XYZ file of C-alpha atoms in Angstrom:
235
model
C 94.991 89.564 59.072
C 95.749 89.763 62.846
C 93.095 88.447 65.094
C 91.894 89.952 68.384
C 91.394 87.880 71.555
C 88.322 89.202 73.416
C 88.543 88.162 77.017
C 85.193 88.449 79.037
C 86.287 87.002 82.329
C 86.203 89.040 85.667
C 88.850 91.722 85.635
C 91.558 90.017 87.628
C 91.132 86.758 85.974
C 90.936 88.328 82.469
C 94.227 90.225 83.112
C 95.910 86.934 84.351
C 94.658 84.983 81.251
C 95.973 87.825 78.953
C 99.284 87.606 80.671
C 99.345 83.781 80.393
C 98.697 84.031 76.674
C 101.575 86.426 76.176
C 103.947 84.396 78.271
C 103.151 81.246 76.398
C 103.216 82.971 73.086
C 106.564 84.584 73.839
C 105.377 87.980 72.825
C 102.572 90.465 72.587
C 98.930 89.091 71.861
C 96.361 91.487 70.630
C 93.850 91.336 73.519
C 90.727 93.322 74.425
C 89.569 92.810 78.044
C 85.872 93.406 78.599
C 84.490 91.656 81.634
C 80.919 90.606 81.401
C 80.893 89.577 85.130
C 81.836 91.542 88.221
C 82.521 89.731 91.595
C 80.306 91.058 94.280
C 80.587 89.863 97.899
C 77.515 88.552 99.690
C 76.737 88.072 103.378
C 77.271 84.600 104.752
C 74.989 83.323 107.356
C 76.455 81.236 110.199
C 79.833 80.791 111.670
C 82.662 79.143 109.812
C 85.245 79.058 112.541
C 85.013 75.279 113.045
C 85.636 74.517 109.336
C 88.508 72.012 108.947
C 88.629 71.913 105.112
C 87.780 74.460 102.440
C 87.221 73.628 98.724
C 88.298 76.411 96.288
C 87.318 76.131 92.643
C 88.425 79.649 91.693
C 90.541 82.422 92.870
C 87.336 84.310 93.572
C 86.503 82.014 96.376
C 89.957 82.411 97.861
C 89.614 86.163 97.817
C 86.539 85.931 100.064
C 87.877 83.385 102.575
C 89.194 85.895 105.142
C 86.188 88.097 104.921
C 83.762 85.179 105.703
C 85.793 83.870 108.578
C 87.415 80.678 107.112
C 90.254 79.692 109.587
C 93.679 80.421 108.325
C 95.976 77.373 108.134
C 93.260 74.713 107.483
C 93.433 72.328 104.526
C 92.466 73.948 101.134
C 91.457 71.617 98.400
C 92.184 73.609 95.248
C 91.057 72.983 91.689
C 94.466 73.984 90.177
C 97.838 75.531 90.536
C 96.875 79.246 90.278
C 94.036 78.861 92.946
C 96.487 76.903 95.080
C 99.068 79.561 94.895
C 96.604 82.239 95.964
C 95.461 80.041 98.832
C 99.018 79.305 99.919
C 99.799 83.001 100.034
C 97.027 83.409 102.599
C 98.511 80.567 104.788
C 96.293 77.605 103.822
C 97.703 74.079 103.715
C 96.915 73.400 100.041
C 96.145 70.210 98.167
C 96.226 70.629 94.323
C 94.088 68.973 91.783
C 94.779 68.815 88.066
C 92.850 71.912 87.022
C 89.301 70.714 86.700
C 86.402 69.849 89.038
C 86.542 66.079 88.132
C 90.152 65.746 89.347
C 89.374 67.872 92.413
C 86.567 65.552 93.419
C 88.732 62.537 92.777
C 91.545 63.946 95.022
C 89.162 64.712 97.891
C 87.510 61.218 97.675
C 90.876 59.540 97.490
C 92.105 61.144 100.630
C 88.771 61.046 102.503
C 89.383 63.968 104.859
C 87.561 64.083 108.154
C 85.970 67.248 109.659
C 83.611 69.933 108.449
C 84.236 70.737 104.844
C 82.807 73.727 102.876
C 82.903 74.701 99.227
C 83.344 78.532 99.210
C 81.739 79.486 95.860
C 79.821 81.877 93.762
C 76.073 82.017 93.273
C 76.585 80.728 89.756
C 78.668 77.512 89.247
C 79.364 74.972 86.597
C 79.620 71.389 87.943
C 78.472 69.541 90.999
C 81.562 69.355 93.364
C 79.475 69.369 96.578
C 77.020 66.705 95.239
C 79.810 64.512 93.902
C 81.846 64.657 97.113
C 78.807 64.036 99.338
C 77.823 61.063 97.099
C 81.182 59.504 98.102
C 80.216 59.759 101.831
C 82.166 62.878 102.601
C 80.022 65.636 104.071
C 80.629 68.834 102.182
C 78.529 72.178 102.412
C 78.181 74.800 99.765
C 78.803 78.311 101.135
C 77.925 81.130 98.686
C 80.310 84.027 99.336
C 79.903 86.041 96.231
C 77.718 86.815 93.324
C 78.796 87.033 89.631
C 76.908 90.174 88.545
C 76.482 90.697 84.879
C 77.857 94.001 83.595
C 77.776 95.632 80.099
C 80.633 95.153 77.615
C 83.001 98.097 77.140
C 82.633 100.409 74.182
C 85.935 99.164 72.825
C 84.562 95.547 72.886
C 81.394 96.668 71.089
C 83.343 98.503 68.461
C 85.609 95.579 67.837
C 82.592 93.235 67.549
C 81.151 95.546 64.854
C 84.418 95.517 62.889
C 85.827 93.078 60.374
C 88.808 91.800 62.143
C 88.533 88.076 63.328
C 87.793 87.715 67.038
C 88.839 84.803 69.190
C 86.533 84.501 72.198
C 87.662 82.215 75.051
C 84.602 81.155 77.092
C 85.110 79.367 80.484
C 81.459 78.741 81.596
C 78.002 78.390 80.219
C 76.905 81.680 81.946
C 79.752 83.538 80.180
C 78.624 82.153 76.902
C 75.021 83.153 77.597
C 75.977 86.713 78.478
C 78.291 87.025 75.465
C 75.417 85.776 73.258
C 73.188 88.649 74.519
C 75.447 91.248 72.982
C 73.845 92.598 69.795
C 75.298 93.768 66.623
C 77.973 91.146 65.950
C 79.705 91.686 62.643
C 83.181 90.365 63.101
C 83.892 86.804 62.327
C 84.001 84.918 65.666
C 86.141 81.998 66.575
C 85.102 80.434 69.899
C 87.460 78.588 72.271
C 85.431 76.803 74.956
C 86.458 74.813 77.989
C 84.003 72.060 77.475
C 81.660 70.680 74.861
C 78.661 72.008 76.833
C 79.572 75.602 76.131
C 78.343 77.435 73.094
C 76.965 80.718 71.890
C 73.334 80.509 70.992
C 72.376 83.431 68.881
C 70.802 83.285 65.534
C 72.838 86.121 63.951
C 76.139 85.496 65.570
C 78.770 85.023 62.816
C 80.512 82.039 64.395
C 83.167 80.765 62.007
C 84.692 78.107 64.207
C 84.398 76.555 67.689
C 87.319 74.740 69.345
C 87.185 72.794 72.612
C 90.291 72.865 74.847
C 91.966 69.508 75.206
C 92.029 69.866 79.033
C 89.384 71.612 81.140
C 91.651 74.097 82.739
C 93.544 77.317 82.168
C 96.426 75.616 80.508
C 94.124 73.860 77.996
C 92.387 77.208 77.255
C 95.744 79.094 76.734
C 96.876 76.308 74.381
C 93.686 76.281 72.373
C 93.373 80.029 72.147
C 96.982 80.361 70.909
C 96.521 77.585 68.434
C 93.606 79.439 66.878
C 95.494 82.783 67.167
C 98.491 81.257 65.170
C 96.097 80.023 62.438
C 94.561 83.408 62.003
C 97.549 85.605 62.764
C 100.484 83.925 61.109
């Protein structure tokens, strides 16, 4: 029986993840894209024209940089390759971590940059980048540039969840897991793939058959873990 991969990330990231799955798989992967979060820009108070360093932990932050007035060409400390590529395309001088917040903090602390630094982020975050960088004596400010607004699943996603086909659900954050857990009427057997041990779906009636944790806390790890489960269910 072929499995379905249900991707609940914001639209652009969901499409990119589906493309990464197919590229790594070397062929089509049965995916249903149903974002549970929509990126909504928010007003930023205060000028940012004197910022010398910007921290990006997602492409969503990069997409808001020009709108809020981050100076082009300054150093951008990026969590991973995909985020760095997006920042470089806008003209930032990128520094690239190994795909997770821990390596990003380590990179910043090791190079000890001087000058005003901001973490351009969403209202909801997993991790403590600003606190961890500041604890090392490097001043870093959080600037909330967008909100991650919850949206309803698509009818296709609901129909798929009510079916009998096994569903693989990659979950990248505790909030995504929480929103997914709020969907009613699960029937299909669920196989969760999570980016960290802290992420789970807490719902009494959710038919969770398995839960796999990615070996690395980044997109590469999530692609590998998702495809490993896909291969087991869809030989």
